[in-house]
Coordinates of C-alpha atoms and ligand atoms in Angstrom, one line a residue:
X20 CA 65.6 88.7 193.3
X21 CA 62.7 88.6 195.5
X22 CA 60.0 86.2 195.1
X23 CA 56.7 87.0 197.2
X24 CA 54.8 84.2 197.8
X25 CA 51.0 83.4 197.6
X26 CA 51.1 83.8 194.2
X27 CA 51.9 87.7 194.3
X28 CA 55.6 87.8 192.9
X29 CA 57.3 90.8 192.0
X30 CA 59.1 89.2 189.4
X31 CA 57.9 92.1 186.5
X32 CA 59.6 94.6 188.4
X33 CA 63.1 92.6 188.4
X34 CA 62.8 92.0 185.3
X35 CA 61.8 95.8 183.8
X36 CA 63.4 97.4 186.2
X37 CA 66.9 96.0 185.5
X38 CA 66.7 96.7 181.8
X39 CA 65.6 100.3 182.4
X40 CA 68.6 100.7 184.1
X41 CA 70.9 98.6 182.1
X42 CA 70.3 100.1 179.0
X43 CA 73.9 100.5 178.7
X44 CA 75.0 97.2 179.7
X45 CA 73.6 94.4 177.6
X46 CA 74.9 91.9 179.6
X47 CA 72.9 92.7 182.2
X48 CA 69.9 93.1 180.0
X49 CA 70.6 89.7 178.9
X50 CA 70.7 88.1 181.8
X51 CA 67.8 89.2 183.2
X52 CA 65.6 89.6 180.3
X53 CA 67.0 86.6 178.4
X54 CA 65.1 88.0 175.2
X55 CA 67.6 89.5 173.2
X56 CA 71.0 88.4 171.9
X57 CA 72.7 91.3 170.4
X58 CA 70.1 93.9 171.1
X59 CA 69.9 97.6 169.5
X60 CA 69.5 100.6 171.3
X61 CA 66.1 101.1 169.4
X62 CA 64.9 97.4 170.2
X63 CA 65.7 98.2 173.9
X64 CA 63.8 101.1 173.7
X65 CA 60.9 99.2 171.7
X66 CA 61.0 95.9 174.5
X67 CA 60.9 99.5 177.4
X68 CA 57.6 100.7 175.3
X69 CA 56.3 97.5 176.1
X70 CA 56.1 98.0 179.1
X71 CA 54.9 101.7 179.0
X72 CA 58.3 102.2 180.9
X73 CA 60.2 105.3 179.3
X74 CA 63.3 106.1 180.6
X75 CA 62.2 109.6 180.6
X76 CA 63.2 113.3 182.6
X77 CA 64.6 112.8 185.9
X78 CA 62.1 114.2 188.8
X79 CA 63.8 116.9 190.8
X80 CA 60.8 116.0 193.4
X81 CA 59.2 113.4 195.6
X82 CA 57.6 110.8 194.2
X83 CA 55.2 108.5 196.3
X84 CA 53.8 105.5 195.0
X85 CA 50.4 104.5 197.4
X86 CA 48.7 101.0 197.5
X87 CA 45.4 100.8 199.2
X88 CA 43.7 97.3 200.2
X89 CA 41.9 98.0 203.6
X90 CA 38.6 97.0 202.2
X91 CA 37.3 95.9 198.9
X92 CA 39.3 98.3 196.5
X93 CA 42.8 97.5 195.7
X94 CA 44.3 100.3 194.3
X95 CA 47.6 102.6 193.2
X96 CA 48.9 105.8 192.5
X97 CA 52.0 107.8 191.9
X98 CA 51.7 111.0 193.1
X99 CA 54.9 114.0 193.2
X100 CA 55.4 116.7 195.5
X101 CA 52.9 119.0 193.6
X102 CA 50.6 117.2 194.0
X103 CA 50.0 116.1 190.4
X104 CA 48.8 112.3 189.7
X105 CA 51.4 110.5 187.6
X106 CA 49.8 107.3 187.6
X107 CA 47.0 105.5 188.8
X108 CA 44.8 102.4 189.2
X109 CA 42.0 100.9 190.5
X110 CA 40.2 97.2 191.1
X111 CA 37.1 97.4 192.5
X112 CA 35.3 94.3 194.2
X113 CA 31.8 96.3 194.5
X114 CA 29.9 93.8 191.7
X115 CA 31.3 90.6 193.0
X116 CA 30.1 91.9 196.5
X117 CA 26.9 93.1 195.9
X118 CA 26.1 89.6 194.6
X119 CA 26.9 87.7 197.9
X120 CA 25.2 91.3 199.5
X121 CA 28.1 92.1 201.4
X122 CA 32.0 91.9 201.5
X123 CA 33.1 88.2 202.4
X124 CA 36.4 88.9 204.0
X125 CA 38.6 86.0 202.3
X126 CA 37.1 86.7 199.1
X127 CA 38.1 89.9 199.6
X128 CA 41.2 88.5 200.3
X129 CA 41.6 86.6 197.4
X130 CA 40.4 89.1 195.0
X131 CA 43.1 91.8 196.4
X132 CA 45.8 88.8 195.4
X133 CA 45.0 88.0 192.2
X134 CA 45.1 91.9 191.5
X135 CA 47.6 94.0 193.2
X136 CA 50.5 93.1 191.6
X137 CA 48.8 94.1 187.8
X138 CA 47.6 97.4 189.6
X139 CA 50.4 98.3 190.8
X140 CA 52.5 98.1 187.5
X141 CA 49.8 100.0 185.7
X142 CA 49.9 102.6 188.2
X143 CA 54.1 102.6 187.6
X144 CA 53.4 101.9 183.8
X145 CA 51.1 104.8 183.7
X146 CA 53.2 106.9 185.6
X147 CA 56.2 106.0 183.2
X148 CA 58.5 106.5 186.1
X149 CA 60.5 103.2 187.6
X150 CA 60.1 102.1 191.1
X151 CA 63.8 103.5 191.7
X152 CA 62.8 106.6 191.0
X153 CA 60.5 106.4 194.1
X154 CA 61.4 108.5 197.2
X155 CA 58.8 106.2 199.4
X156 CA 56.7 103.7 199.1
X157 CA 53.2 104.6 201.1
X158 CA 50.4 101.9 202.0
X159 CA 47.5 101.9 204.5
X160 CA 48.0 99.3 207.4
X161 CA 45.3 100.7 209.8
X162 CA 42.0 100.4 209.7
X163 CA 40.5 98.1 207.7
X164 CA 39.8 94.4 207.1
X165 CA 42.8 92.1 208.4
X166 CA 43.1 89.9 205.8
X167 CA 42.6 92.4 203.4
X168 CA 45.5 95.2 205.2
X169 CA 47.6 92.0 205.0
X170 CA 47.5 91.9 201.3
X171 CA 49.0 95.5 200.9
X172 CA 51.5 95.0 203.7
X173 CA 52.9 92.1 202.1
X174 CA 53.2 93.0 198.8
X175 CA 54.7 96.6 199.8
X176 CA 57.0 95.0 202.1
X177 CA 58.6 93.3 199.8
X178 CA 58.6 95.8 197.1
X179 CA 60.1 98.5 199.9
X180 CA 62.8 95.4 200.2
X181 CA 63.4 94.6 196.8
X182 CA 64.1 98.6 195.9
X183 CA 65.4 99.5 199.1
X184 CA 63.1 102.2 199.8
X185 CA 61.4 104.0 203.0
X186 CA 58.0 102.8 203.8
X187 CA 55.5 105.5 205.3
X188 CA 52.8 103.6 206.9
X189 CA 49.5 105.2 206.3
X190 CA 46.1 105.5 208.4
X191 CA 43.2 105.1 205.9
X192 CA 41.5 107.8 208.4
X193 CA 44.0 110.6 207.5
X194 CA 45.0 109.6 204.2
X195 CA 41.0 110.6 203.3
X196 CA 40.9 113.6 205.7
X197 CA 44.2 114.8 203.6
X198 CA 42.9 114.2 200.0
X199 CA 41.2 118.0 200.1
X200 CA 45.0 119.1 200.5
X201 CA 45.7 117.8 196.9
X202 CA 42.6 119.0 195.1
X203 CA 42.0 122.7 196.8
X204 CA 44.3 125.4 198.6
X205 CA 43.5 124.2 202.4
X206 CA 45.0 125.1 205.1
X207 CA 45.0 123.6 208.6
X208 CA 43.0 123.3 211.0
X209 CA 39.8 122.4 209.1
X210 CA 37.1 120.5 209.9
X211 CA 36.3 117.1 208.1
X212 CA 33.4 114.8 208.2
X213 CA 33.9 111.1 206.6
X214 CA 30.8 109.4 205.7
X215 CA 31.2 105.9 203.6
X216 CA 30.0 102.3 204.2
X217 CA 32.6 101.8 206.8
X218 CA 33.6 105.3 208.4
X219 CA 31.6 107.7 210.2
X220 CA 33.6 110.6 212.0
X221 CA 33.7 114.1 212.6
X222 CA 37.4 115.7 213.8
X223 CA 39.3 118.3 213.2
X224 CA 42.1 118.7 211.3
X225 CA 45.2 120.4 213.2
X226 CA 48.0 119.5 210.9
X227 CA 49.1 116.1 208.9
X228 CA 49.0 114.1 211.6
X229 CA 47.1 115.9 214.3
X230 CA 43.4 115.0 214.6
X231 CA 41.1 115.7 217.2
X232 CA 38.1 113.2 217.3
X233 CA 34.9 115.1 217.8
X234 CA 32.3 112.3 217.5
X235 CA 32.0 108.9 215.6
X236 CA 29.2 106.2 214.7
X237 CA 28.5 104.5 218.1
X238 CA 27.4 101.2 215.4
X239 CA 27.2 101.6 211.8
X240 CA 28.4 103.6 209.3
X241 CA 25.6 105.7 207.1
X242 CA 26.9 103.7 203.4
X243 CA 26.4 100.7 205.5
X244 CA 22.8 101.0 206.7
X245 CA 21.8 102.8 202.8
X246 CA 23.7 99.2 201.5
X247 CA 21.3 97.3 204.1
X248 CA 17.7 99.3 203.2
X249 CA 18.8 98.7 199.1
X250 CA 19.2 95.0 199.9
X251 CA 16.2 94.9 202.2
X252 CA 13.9 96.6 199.2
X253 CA 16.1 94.4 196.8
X254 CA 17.1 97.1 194.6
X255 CA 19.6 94.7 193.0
X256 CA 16.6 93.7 191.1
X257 CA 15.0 97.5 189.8
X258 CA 15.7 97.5 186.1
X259 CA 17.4 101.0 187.2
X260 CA 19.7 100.3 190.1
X261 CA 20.8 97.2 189.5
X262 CA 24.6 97.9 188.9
X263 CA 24.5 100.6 192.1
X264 CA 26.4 100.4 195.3
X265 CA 23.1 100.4 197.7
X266 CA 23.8 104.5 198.8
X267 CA 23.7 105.4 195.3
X268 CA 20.5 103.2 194.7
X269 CA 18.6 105.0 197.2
X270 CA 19.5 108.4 196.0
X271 CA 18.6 107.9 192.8
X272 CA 15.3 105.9 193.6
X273 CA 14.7 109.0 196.1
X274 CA 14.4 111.8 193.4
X275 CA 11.0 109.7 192.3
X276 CA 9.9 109.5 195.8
X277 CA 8.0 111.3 198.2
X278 CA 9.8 111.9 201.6
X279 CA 6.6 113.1 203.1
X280 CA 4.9 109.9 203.2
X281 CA 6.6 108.7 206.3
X282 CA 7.5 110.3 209.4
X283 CA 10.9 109.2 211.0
X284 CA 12.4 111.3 213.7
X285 CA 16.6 111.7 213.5
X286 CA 18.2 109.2 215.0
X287 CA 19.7 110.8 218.9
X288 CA 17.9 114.1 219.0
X289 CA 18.4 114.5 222.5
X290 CA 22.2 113.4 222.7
X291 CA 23.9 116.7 222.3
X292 CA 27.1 115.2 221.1
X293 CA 28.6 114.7 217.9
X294 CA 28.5 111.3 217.6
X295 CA 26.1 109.3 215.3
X296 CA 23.9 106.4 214.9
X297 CA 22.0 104.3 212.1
X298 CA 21.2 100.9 213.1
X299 CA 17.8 102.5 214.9
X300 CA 17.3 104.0 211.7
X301 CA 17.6 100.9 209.9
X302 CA 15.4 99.1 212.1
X303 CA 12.5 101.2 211.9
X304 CA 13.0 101.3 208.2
X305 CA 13.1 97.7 208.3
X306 CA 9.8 97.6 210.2
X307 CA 8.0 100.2 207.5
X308 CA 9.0 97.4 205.0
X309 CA 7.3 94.9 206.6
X310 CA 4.1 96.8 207.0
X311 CA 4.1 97.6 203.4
X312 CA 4.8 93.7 202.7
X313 CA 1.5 93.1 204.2
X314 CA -0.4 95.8 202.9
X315 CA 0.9 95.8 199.2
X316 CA 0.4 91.6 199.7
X317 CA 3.9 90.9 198.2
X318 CA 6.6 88.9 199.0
X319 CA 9.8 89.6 200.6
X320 CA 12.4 89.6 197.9
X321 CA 10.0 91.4 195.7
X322 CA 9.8 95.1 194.9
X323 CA 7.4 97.8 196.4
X324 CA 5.5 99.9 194.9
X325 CA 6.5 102.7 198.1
X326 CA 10.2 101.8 197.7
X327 CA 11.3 105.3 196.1
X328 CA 9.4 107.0 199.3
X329 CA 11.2 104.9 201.3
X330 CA 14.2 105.7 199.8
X331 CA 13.4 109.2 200.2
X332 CA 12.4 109.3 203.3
X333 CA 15.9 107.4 204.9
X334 CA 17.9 109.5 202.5
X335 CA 16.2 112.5 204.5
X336 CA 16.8 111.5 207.7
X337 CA 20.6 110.3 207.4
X338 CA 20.9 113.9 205.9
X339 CA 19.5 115.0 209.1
X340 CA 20.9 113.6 211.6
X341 CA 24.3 113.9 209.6
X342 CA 23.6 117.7 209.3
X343 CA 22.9 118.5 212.8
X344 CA 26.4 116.4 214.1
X345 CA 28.4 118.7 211.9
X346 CA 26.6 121.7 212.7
X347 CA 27.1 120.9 216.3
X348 CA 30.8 120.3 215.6
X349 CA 31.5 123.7 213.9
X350 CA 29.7 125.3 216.4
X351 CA 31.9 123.7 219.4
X352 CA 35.2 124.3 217.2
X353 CA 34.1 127.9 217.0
X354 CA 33.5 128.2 220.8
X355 CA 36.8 126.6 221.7
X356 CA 38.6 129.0 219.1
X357 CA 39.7 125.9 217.3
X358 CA 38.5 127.1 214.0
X359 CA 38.4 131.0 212.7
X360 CA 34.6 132.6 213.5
X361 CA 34.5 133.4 209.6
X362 CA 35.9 131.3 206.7
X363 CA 36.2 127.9 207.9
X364 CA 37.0 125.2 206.3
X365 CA 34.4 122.3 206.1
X366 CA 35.2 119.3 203.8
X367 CA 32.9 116.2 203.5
X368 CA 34.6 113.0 202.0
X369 CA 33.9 109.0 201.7
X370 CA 31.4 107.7 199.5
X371 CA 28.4 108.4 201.3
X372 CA 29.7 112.3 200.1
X373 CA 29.1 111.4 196.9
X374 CA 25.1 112.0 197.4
X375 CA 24.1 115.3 196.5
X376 CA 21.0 115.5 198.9
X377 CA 23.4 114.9 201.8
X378 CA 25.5 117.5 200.1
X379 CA 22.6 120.2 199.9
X380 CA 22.2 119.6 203.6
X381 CA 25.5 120.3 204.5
X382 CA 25.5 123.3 202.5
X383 CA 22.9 124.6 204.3
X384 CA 24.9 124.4 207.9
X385 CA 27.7 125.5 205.8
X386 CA 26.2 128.6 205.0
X387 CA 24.6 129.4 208.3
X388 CA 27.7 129.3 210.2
X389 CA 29.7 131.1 207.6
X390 CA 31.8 128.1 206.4
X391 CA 33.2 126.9 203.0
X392 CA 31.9 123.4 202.3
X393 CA 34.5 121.1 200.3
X394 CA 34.5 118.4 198.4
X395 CA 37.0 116.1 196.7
X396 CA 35.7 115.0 193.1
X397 CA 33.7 112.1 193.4
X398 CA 36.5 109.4 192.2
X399 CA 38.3 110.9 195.4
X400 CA 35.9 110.4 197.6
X401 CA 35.8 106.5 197.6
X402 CA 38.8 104.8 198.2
X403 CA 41.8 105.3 196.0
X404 CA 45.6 104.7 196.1
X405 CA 46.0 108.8 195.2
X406 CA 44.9 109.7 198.3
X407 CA 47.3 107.1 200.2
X408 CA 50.0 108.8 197.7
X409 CA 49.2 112.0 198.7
X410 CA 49.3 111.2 202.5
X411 CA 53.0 109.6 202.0
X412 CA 54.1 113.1 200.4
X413 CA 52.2 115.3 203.1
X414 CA 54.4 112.7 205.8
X415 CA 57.7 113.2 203.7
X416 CA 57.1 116.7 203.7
X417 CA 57.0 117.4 207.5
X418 CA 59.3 114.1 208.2
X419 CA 56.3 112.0 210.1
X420 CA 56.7 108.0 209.7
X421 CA 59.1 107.2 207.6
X422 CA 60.7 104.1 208.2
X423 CA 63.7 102.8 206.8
X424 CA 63.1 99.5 208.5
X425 CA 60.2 97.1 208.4
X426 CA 60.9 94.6 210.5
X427 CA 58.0 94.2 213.0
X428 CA 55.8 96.3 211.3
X429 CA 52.0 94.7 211.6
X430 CA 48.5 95.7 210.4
X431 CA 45.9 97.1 212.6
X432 CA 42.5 96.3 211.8
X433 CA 41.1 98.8 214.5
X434 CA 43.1 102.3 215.1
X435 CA 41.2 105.2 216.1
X436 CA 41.9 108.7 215.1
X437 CA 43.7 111.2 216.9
X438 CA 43.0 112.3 220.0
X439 CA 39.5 111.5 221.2
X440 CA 38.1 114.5 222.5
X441 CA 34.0 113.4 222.0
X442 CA 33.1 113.3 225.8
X443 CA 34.2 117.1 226.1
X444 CA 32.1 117.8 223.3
X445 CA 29.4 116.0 225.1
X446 CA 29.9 117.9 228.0
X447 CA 29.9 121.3 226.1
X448 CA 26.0 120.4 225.3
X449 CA 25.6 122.4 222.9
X450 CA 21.8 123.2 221.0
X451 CA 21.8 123.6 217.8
X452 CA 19.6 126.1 216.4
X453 CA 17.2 124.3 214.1
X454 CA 17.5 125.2 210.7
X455 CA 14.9 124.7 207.7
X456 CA 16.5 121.8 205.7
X457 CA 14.5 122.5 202.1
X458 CA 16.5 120.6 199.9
Ligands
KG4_7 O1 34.3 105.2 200.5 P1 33.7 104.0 199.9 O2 33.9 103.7 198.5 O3 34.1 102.7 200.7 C1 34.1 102.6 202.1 O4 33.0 102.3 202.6 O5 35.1 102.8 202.7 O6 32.1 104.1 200.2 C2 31.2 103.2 199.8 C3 29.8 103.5 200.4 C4 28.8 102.4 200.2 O7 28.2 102.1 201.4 C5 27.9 103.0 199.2 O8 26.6 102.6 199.3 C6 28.0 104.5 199.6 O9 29.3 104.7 199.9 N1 27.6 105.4 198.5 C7 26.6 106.3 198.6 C8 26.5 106.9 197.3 N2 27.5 106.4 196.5 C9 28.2 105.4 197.3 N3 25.8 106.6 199.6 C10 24.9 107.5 199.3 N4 24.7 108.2 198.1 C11 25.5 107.9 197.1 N5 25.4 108.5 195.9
ZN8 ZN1 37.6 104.6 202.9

């Protein structure tokens, strides 16, 4: 049996595993369980319920079980061809995190260790199907943090090993560009905008694994400046927010604020591309916190009086700025007959989708340019092993990178997606008419 090493062992599936399938042959089950001597059938079963392993109906589909570790989430999932969620499960880092304010790589590391192996038998457990049962195996290797893609790879490597299975390598990118496919009747091509603490990128969707790159964040992404201004105005400390990822802080600090009370332009109003920018943004709301430092006379570290107008104010602009990119990009889509003039699709995903002023501003392109704005449910959104799932059967499906071998295969912490198109789009310069954003 394979052993992994660094304390992540796969022992539990040897062990359950062979007495699902030996139910018949208790010498088997002997050996490997070592816990019974003369077991009934109904004590098997009992010692399987353990488990929350049932050797239940045979799946006439595929079954794909995802792992996701790219940043500070290690997760699972079984998902089948339907696209129904057998199983699923989830260890978020966020609280540990947003004490040291920011992700600290080989903690990271460490925490995705001591946890993948438990959330990937509760995703099997919960999906009360064995890992034999499997038709692939799916995890994201590209992009992400390397030590954290290198917990994933490892684990699924061996597992892939150990049940002899095909591994489908997924792009984090495309597994979230996907997830609409599962939840909502989408066709290709669509449009898709991904907005969290680590992605910002507008492309299109042509097929599964077709993308054309429109426009990305030429420095940060919009969750990681919102994460930065909530640490800045130490919202870790307002009685309300103090559990909150920093986005989700200043949205709900912003529905007590005034947005009015400053002025900040969009970040690259003259740029008529579709790429993005938020470290400006965050500078000049870094210099607005100073000034109100010195007027309010309080210390940094301390909490101002003005933060919920600040909060609404760079909530406001990141809508914006994030608006006007997508408008631009439906627009040039439309132009280039790479989306249908009426009906297109428009879906919005990551965690920064999760806000629902963002949301209302997208809405409002949406409408103007006769789109359909979607949205996976929150909980899909942010990152998940369904979605990495769900990209495995959408690769199965059309027969796209499956591999039956993975020798050789490495982690890349930087892959870009698709084909970068962004400097035609720039050249296209297209103005966006203005459009009244009353949210
Ligand atoms: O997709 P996600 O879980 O992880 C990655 O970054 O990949 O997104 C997390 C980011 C964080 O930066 C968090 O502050 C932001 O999404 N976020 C929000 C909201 N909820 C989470 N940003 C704005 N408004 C929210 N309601
Ligand atoms: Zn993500």
């Amino acid at each position: 049996m394979a052993v992994l090493g660094e304390g992540t062992g796969v022992t539990w599936f040897s062990r359950t595993v062979e007495i699902i399938y030996t139910v018949g042959s208790m010498l088997i089950l002997n050996k490997t369980a070592g816990v019974f001597s003369k077991p009934s059938k109904r004590k098997v079963y009992g010692f399987l319920r353990t488990f929350n392993f049932h050797p239940g109906p045979q799946f006439l589909h595929k079954l794909v079980l995802g792992i996701e570790t790219s940043c500070d989430d290690t997760a699972a999932a079984v998902v089948d061809e339907s696209g129904k969620v057998l199983g699923e499960a989830i260890h978020s880092q966020t609280e540990v995190h947003l004490k040291t304010g920011g992700i600290i790589p080989p903690v990271a590391q460490q925490l995705h260790r001591e946890n993948i192996e438990r959330i990937v038998q509760e995703a099997l457990s919960a999906s009360r199907i064995s890992p034999r049962e499997l038709s692939a195996i799916a995890t994201t290797i590209k992009p992400g943090l390397a030590l954290s893609l290198g917990v994933g790879l490892s684990f699924s490597v061996q597992l892939v090993k150990q049940f002899k299975k095909p591994f489908i390598p997924i792009h984090h990118m495309e597994a979230h560009a996907l997830t609409i496919r599962l939840t909502n009747k989408v066709e290709f091509p669509f449009l898709v905008l991904l907005i969290s603490g680590g992605h910002c990128l507008l492309a299109l969707v042509r097929g599964v694994s077709d993308f054309l790159l429109l426009g990305k964040s030429l420095d940060i992404a919009p969750g990681d400046m919102l994460d930065k201004v909530a640490r800045r105005l130490s919202l870790i400390r307002h009685p309300e927010c103090s559990i909150m990822s920093g986005g989700k802080a200043i949205e709900h600090l912003a529905k007590q604020g005034n947005r009015f009370h400053f002025d900040i332009n969009p970040p690259m109003q003259h740029a008529k591309n579709c790429d993005f920018s938020f470290s400006g943004l965050q500078h000049i709301i870094d210099k607005i916190i100073m000034q109100k430092e010195k007027e309010e006379g309080i210390e940094k570290g301390q909490i101002l009086s003005s933060a919920a107008d600040i909060a609404a104010a760079v909530q406001h602009t990141t809508a914006c700025h994030v608006a006007k990119r997508t408008h631009r990009a439906i627009l040039f889509c439309k132009q280039r007959d790479l989306l249908p003039h009426s009906n297109a699709v428009v879906v919005v995903s990551g965690g920064v989708a999760s806000n629902l002023y963002i949301r209302r501003a997208l809405e409002i392109v949406a409408n103007a340019t006769q789109c359909t704005l979607l949205c996976p449910p929150p909980r899909l959104c942010t990152d998940n092993g369904i979605m990495i799932a769900w990209n495995g059967i959408e690769r199965l499906r059309v027969g796209l990178g499956i591999l039956h071998d993975t020798d050789g295969i490495r982690y890349e912490p930087k892959c870009p997606l698709g084909v970068d198109i962004s400097k035609e789009v720039e050249e296209a310069a297209i103005k966006v008419p203005s459009l009244k954003m009353k949210i």
